Short mmCIF file of C-alpha atoms in Angstrom, two decimals:
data_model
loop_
_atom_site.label_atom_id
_atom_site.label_comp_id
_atom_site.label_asym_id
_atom_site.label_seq_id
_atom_site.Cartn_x
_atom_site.Cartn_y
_atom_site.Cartn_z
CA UNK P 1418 0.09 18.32 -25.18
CA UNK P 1419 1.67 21.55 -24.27
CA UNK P 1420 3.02 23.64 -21.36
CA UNK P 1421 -0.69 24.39 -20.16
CA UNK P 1422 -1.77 20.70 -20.20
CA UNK P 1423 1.50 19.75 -18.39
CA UNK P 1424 1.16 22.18 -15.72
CA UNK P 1425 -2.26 20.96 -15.13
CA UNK P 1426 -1.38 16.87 -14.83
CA UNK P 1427 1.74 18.19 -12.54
CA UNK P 1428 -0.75 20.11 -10.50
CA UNK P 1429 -3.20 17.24 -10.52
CA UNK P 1430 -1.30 15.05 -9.47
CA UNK P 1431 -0.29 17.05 -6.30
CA UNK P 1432 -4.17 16.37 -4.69
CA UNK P 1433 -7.40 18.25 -5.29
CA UNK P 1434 -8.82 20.18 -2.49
CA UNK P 1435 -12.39 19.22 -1.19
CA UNK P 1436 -14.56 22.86 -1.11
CA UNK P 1437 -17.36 24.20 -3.03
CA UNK P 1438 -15.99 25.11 -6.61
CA UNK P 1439 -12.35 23.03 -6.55
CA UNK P 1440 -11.83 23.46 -10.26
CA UNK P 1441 -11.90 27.23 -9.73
CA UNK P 1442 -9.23 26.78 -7.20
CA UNK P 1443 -6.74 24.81 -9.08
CA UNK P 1444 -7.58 26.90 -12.19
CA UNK P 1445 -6.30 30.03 -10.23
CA UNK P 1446 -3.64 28.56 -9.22
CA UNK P 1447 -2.93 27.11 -13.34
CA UNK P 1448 -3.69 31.01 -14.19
CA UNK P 1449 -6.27 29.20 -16.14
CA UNK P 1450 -10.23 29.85 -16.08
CA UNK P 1451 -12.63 27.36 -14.93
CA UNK P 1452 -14.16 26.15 -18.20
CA UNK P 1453 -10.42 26.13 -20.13
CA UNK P 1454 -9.22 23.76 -17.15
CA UNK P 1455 -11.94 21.64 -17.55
CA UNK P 1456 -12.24 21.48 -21.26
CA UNK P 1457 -8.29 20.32 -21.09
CA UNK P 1458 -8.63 18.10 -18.17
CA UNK P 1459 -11.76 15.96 -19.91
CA UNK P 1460 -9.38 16.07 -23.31
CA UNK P 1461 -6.86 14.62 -21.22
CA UNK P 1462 -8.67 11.69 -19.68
CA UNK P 1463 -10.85 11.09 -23.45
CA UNK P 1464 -6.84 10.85 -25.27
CA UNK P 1465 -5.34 8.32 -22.25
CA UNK P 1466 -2.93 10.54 -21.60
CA UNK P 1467 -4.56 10.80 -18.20
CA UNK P 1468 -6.07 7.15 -16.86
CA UNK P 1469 -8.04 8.24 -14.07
CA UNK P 1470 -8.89 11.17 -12.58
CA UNK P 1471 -10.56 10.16 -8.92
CA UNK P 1472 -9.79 9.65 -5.37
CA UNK P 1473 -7.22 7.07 -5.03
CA UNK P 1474 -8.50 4.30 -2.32
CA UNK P 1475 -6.24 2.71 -0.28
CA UNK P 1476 -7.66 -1.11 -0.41
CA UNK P 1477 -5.99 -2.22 2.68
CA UNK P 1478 -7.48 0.52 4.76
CA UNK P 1479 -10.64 -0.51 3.44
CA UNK P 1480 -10.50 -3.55 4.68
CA UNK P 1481 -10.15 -5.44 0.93
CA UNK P 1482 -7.44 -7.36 -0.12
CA UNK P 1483 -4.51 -6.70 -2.45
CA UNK P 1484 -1.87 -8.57 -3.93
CA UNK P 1485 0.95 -8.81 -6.36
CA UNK P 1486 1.43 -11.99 -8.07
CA UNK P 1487 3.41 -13.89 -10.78
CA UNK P 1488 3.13 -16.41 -14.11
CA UNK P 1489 5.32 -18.16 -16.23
CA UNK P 1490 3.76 -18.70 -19.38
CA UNK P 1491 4.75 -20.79 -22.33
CA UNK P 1492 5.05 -17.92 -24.90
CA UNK P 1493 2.70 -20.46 -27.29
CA UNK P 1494 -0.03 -19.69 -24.47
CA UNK P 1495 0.47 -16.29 -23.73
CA UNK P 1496 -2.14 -14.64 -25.48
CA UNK P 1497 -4.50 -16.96 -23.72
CA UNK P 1498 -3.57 -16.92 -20.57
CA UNK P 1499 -3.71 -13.18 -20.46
CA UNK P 1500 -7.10 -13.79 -21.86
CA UNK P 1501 -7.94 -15.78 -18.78
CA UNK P 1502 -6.40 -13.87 -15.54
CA UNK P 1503 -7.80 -10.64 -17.23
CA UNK P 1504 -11.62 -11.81 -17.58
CA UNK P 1505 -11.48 -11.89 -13.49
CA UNK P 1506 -12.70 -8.37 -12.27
CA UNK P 1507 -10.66 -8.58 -9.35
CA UNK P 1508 -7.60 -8.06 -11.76
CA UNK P 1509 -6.48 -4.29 -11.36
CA UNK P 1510 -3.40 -4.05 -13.57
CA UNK P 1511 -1.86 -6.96 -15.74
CA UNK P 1512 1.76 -6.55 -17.04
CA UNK P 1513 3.90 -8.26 -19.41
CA UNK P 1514 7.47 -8.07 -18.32
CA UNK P 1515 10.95 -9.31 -19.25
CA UNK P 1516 11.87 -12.62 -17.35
CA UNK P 1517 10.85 -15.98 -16.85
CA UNK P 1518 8.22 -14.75 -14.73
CA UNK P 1519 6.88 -12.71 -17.39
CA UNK P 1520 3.14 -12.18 -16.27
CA UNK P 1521 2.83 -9.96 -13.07
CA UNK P 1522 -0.92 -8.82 -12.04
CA UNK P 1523 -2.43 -6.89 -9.12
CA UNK P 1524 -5.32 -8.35 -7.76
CA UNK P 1525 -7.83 -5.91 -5.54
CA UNK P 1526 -10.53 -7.50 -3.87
CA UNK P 1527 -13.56 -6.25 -1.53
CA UNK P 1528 -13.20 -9.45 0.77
CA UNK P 1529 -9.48 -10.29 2.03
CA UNK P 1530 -10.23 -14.32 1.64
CA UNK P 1531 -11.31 -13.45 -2.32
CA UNK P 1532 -7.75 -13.07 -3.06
CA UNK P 1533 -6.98 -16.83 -2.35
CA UNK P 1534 -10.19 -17.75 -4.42
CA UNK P 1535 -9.08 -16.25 -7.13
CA UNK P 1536 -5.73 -17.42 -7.08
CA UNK P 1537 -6.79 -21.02 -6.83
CA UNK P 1538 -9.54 -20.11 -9.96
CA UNK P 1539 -6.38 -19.05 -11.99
CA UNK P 1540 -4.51 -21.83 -10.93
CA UNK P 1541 -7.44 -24.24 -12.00
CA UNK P 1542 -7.86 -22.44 -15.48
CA UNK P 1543 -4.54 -21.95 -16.85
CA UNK P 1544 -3.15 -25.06 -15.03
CA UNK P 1545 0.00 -22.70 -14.10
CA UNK P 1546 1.71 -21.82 -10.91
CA UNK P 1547 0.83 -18.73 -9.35
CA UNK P 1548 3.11 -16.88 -6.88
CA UNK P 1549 1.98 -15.29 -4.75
CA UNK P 1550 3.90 -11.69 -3.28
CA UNK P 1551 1.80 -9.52 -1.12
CA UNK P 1552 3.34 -6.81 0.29
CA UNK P 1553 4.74 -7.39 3.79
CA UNK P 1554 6.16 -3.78 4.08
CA UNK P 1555 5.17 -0.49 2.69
CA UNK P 1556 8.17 1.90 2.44
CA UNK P 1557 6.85 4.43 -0.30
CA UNK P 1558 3.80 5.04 -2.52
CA UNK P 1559 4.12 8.29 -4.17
CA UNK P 1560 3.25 7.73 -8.22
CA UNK P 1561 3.73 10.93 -9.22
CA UNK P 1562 5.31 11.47 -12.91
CA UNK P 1563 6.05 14.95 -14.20
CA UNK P 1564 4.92 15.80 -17.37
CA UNK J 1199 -5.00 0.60 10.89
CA UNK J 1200 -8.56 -0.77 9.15
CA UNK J 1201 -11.12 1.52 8.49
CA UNK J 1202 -15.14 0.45 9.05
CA UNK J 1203 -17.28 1.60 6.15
CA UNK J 1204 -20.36 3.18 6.71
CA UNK J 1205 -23.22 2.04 4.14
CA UNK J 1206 -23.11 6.09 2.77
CA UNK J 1207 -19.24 5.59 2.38
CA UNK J 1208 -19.75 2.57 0.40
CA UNK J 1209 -21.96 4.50 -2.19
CA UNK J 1210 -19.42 7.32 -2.15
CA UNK J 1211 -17.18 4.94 -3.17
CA UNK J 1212 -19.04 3.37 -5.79
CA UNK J 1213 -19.92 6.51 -7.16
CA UNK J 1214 -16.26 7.96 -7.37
CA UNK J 1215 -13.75 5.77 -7.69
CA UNK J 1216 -13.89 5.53 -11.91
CA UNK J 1217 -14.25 9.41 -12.14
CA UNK J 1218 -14.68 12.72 -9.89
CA UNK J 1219 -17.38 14.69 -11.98
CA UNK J 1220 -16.35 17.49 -14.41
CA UNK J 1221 -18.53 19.80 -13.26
CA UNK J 1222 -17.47 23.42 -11.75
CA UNK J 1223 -19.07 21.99 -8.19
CA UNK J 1224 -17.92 18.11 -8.79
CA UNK J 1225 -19.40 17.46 -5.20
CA UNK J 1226 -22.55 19.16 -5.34
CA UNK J 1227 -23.35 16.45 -8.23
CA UNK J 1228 -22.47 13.91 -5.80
CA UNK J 1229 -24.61 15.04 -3.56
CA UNK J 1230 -27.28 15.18 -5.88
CA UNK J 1231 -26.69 11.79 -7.63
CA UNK J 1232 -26.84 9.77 -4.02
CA UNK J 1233 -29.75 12.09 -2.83
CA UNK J 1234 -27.90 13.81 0.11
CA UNK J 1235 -26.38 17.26 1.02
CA UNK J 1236 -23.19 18.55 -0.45
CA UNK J 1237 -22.13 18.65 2.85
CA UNK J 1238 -22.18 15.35 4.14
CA UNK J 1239 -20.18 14.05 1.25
CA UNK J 1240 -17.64 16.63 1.41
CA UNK J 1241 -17.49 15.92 5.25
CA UNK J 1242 -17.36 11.73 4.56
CA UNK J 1243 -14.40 12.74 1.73
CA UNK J 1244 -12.83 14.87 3.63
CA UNK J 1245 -12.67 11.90 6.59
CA UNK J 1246 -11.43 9.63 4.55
CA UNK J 1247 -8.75 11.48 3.25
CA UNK J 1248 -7.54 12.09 7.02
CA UNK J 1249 -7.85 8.67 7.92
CA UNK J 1250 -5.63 7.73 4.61
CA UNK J 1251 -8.54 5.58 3.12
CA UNK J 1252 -8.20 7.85 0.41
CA UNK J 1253 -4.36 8.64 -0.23
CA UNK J 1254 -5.45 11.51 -2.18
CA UNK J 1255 -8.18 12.92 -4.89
CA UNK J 1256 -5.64 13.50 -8.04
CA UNK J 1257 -5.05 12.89 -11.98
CA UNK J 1258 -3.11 9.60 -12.73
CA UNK J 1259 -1.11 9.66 -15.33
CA UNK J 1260 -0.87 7.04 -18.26
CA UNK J 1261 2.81 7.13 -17.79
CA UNK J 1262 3.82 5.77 -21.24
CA UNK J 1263 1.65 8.53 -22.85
CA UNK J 1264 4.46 10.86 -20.62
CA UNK J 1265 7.24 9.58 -22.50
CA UNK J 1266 8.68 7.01 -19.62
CA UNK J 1267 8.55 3.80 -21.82
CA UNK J 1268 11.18 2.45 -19.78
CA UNK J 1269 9.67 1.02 -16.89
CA UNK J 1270 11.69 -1.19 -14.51
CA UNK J 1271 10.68 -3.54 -11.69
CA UNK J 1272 13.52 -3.93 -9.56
CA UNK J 1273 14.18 -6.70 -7.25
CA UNK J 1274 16.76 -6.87 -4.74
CA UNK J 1275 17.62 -9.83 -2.05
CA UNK J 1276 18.83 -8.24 0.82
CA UNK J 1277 19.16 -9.75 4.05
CA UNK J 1278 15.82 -10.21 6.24
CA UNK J 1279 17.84 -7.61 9.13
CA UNK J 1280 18.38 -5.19 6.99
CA UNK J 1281 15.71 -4.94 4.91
CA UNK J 1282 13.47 -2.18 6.92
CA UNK J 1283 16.31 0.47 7.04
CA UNK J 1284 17.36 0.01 3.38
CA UNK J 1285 13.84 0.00 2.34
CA UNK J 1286 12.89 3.00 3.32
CA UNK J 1287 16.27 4.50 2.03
CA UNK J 1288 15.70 2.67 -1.28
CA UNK J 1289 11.82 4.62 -1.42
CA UNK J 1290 13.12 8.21 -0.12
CA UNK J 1291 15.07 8.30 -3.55
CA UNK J 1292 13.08 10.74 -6.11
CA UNK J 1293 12.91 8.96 -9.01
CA UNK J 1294 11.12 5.68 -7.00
CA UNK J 1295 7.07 5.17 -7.09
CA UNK J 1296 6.93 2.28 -5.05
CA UNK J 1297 8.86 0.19 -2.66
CA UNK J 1298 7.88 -2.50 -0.81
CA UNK J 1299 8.95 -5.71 1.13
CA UNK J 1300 7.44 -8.84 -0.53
CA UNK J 1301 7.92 -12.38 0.37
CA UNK J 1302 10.82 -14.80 -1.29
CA UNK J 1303 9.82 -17.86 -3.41
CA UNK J 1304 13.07 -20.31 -2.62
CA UNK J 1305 14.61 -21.63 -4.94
CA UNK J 1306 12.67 -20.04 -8.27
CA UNK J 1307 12.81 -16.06 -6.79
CA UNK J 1308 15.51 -14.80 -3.97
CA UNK J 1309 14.27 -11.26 -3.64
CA UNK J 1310 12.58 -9.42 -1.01
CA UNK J 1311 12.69 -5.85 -2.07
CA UNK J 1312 11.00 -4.22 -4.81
CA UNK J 1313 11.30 -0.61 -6.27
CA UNK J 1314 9.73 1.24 -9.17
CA UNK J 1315 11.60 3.35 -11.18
CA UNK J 1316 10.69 4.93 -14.91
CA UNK J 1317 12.71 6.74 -17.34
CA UNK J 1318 12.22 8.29 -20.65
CA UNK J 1319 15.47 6.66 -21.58
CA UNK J 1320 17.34 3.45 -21.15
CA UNK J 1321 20.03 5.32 -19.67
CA UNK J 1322 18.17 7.09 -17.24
CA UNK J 1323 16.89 4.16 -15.86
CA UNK J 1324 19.99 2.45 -15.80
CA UNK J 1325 22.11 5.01 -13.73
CA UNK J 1326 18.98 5.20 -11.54
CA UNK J 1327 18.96 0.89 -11.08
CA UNK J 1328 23.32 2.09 -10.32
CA UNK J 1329 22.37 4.33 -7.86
CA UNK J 1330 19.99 2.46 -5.71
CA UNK J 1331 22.67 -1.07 -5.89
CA UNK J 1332 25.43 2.30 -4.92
CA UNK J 1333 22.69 2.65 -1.71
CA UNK J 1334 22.55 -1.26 -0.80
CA UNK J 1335 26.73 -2.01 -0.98
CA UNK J 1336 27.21 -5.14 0.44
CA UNK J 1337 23.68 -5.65 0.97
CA UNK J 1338 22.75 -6.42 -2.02
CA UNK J 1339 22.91 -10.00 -2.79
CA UNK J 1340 21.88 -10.34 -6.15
CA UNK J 1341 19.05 -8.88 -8.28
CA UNK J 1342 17.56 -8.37 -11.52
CA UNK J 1343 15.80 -5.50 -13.75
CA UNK J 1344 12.14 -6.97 -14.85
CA UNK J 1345 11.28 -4.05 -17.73
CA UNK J 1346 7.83 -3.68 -18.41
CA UNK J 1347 7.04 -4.95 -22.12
CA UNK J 1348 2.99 -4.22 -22.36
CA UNK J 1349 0.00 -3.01 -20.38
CA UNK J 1350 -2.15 -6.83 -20.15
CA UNK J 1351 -4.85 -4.46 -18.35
CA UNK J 1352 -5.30 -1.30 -16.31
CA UNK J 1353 -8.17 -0.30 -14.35
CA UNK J 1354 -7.44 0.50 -11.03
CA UNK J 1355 -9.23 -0.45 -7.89
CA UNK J 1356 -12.89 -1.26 -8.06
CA UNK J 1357 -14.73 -1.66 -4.87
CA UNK J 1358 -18.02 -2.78 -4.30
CA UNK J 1359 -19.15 -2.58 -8.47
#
């Protein structure tokens, strides 16, 4: 990754306009041609060092439901467990993290009553507590990292 | 605010929200891969992104593959009357992604607000965790640092697949 590519995710991150040739656009404004912004955006997203590269849907607003929610696992069971809450499609992200709480997931689903269902499936299968934090307030989504 | 989906925006949907196509006229593929002119889905996109149903069309990052390995869920308890006005100072600061009011779980987990923040250092993020318990004073009641350790699973949203 150099200068070039981290212009580009910078500038990428910023929104990409809807008109009839938008890579042209952004590659003007990179100072890059066309075909070099695309070669190094599609090298990007085939190394991971970009995840996604799409219109970002905001699940509320379309009338899904989200959630964030938390396990304790045994660390004997953890391997399985994780096994278990990630086979459900509805699971977005799935973290490990640092606490007795130590498995938080994101669950997105088309129907708002889903997210119950699957809480009470994960419940049933890994014979844990689940709990349960949706957010009640939103006071800032931006998720922009410069590269 | 909820939005109604039209059939067409459901298929737009589908069709985009793994990947915009890396084609010079990404849209124009659209169009032809749902059978319908370029216009009406740069129109329907172009709606949606008005209407904040799309927050915007843009790269996210794998932030790890950035360099910020240190990744810190913070949780504060703050009191229920304040938490609105500190919230929104808490999510104005630059180095926060997210911040949002969740609900308590008494007695197991006291907090009720939750920021984001990501360093390429441990020392970054800590003066950044100082800053924001500088912010709350006396409002902050207690809270702790949950670091990220591993990615279980990321794929994002997916609607209607």
């Amino acid at each position: 990754m150099d200068a070039v590519d981290r212009n580009i995710i910078n500038r990428l991150q910023q929104g990409f306009p809807i008109c009839e040739f938008p890579y042209t656009q952004v590659a003007a404004e990179l100072d890059l041609s066309e075909s070099e912004l695309l070669q190094r955006l599609t090298h990007l997203l085939e190394t991971g060092v970009l995840s996604r590269f799409a219109p970002m849907y905001h699940a509320e607003r379309l009338g899904g439901g989200l959630t964030l929610a938390a396990l304790a696992v045994p660390a004997e069971r953890f391997e399985a467990v994780a096994a278990i809450v990630n086979a459900f499609p509805e699971v977005a992200h799935n973290y490990a993290r640092q606490h007795s709480l130590n498995m938080w997931f994101v669950l997105a689903t088309e129907q708002p009553e889903r997210v119950v269902e699957v809480i009470e499936l994960i419940e049933q299968q890994t014979t844990l507590t689940v709990y349960n934090m949706p957010k009640q307030t939103e006071y800032y989504i931006g998720l922009k990292f410069e590269a | 605010m909820q939005f109604i989906l039209t059939a067409f925006d459901r298929e737009l949907i589908r069709a985009t929200q793994k990947a915009l196509p890396l084609t010079p006229q990404p849209y124009h593929a659209l169009a032809a891969q749902l059978n319908v002119p370029v216009l009406q889905v740069m129109e329907r996109l172009q709606f949606m992104l008005d209407h904040g149903v799309i927050r915007r069309i843009a790269a996210v990052p794998n932030h790890y593959a950035l360099g910020y390995k240190h990744n810190g869920m913070t949780v504060w308890n703050v009191p229920d009357t304040e938490v609105d006005s500190l919230g929104a100072q808490v999510g104005a600061l630059p180095f926060v992604t997210h911040c949002y009011r969740r609900p308590r779980h008494l007695p197991l987990w006291e907090y009720n607000l939750f920021a984001m923040v990501h360093g390429k250092t441990q020392q970054v993020v800590d003066a950044q965790i100082a800053e924001i318990a500088a912010l709350l004073g006396e409002f902050n009641l207690g809270h702790e640092v949950l670091f990220s350790t591993k990615i279980l699973k990321k794929t994002g949203l997916q609607i209607g697949s």
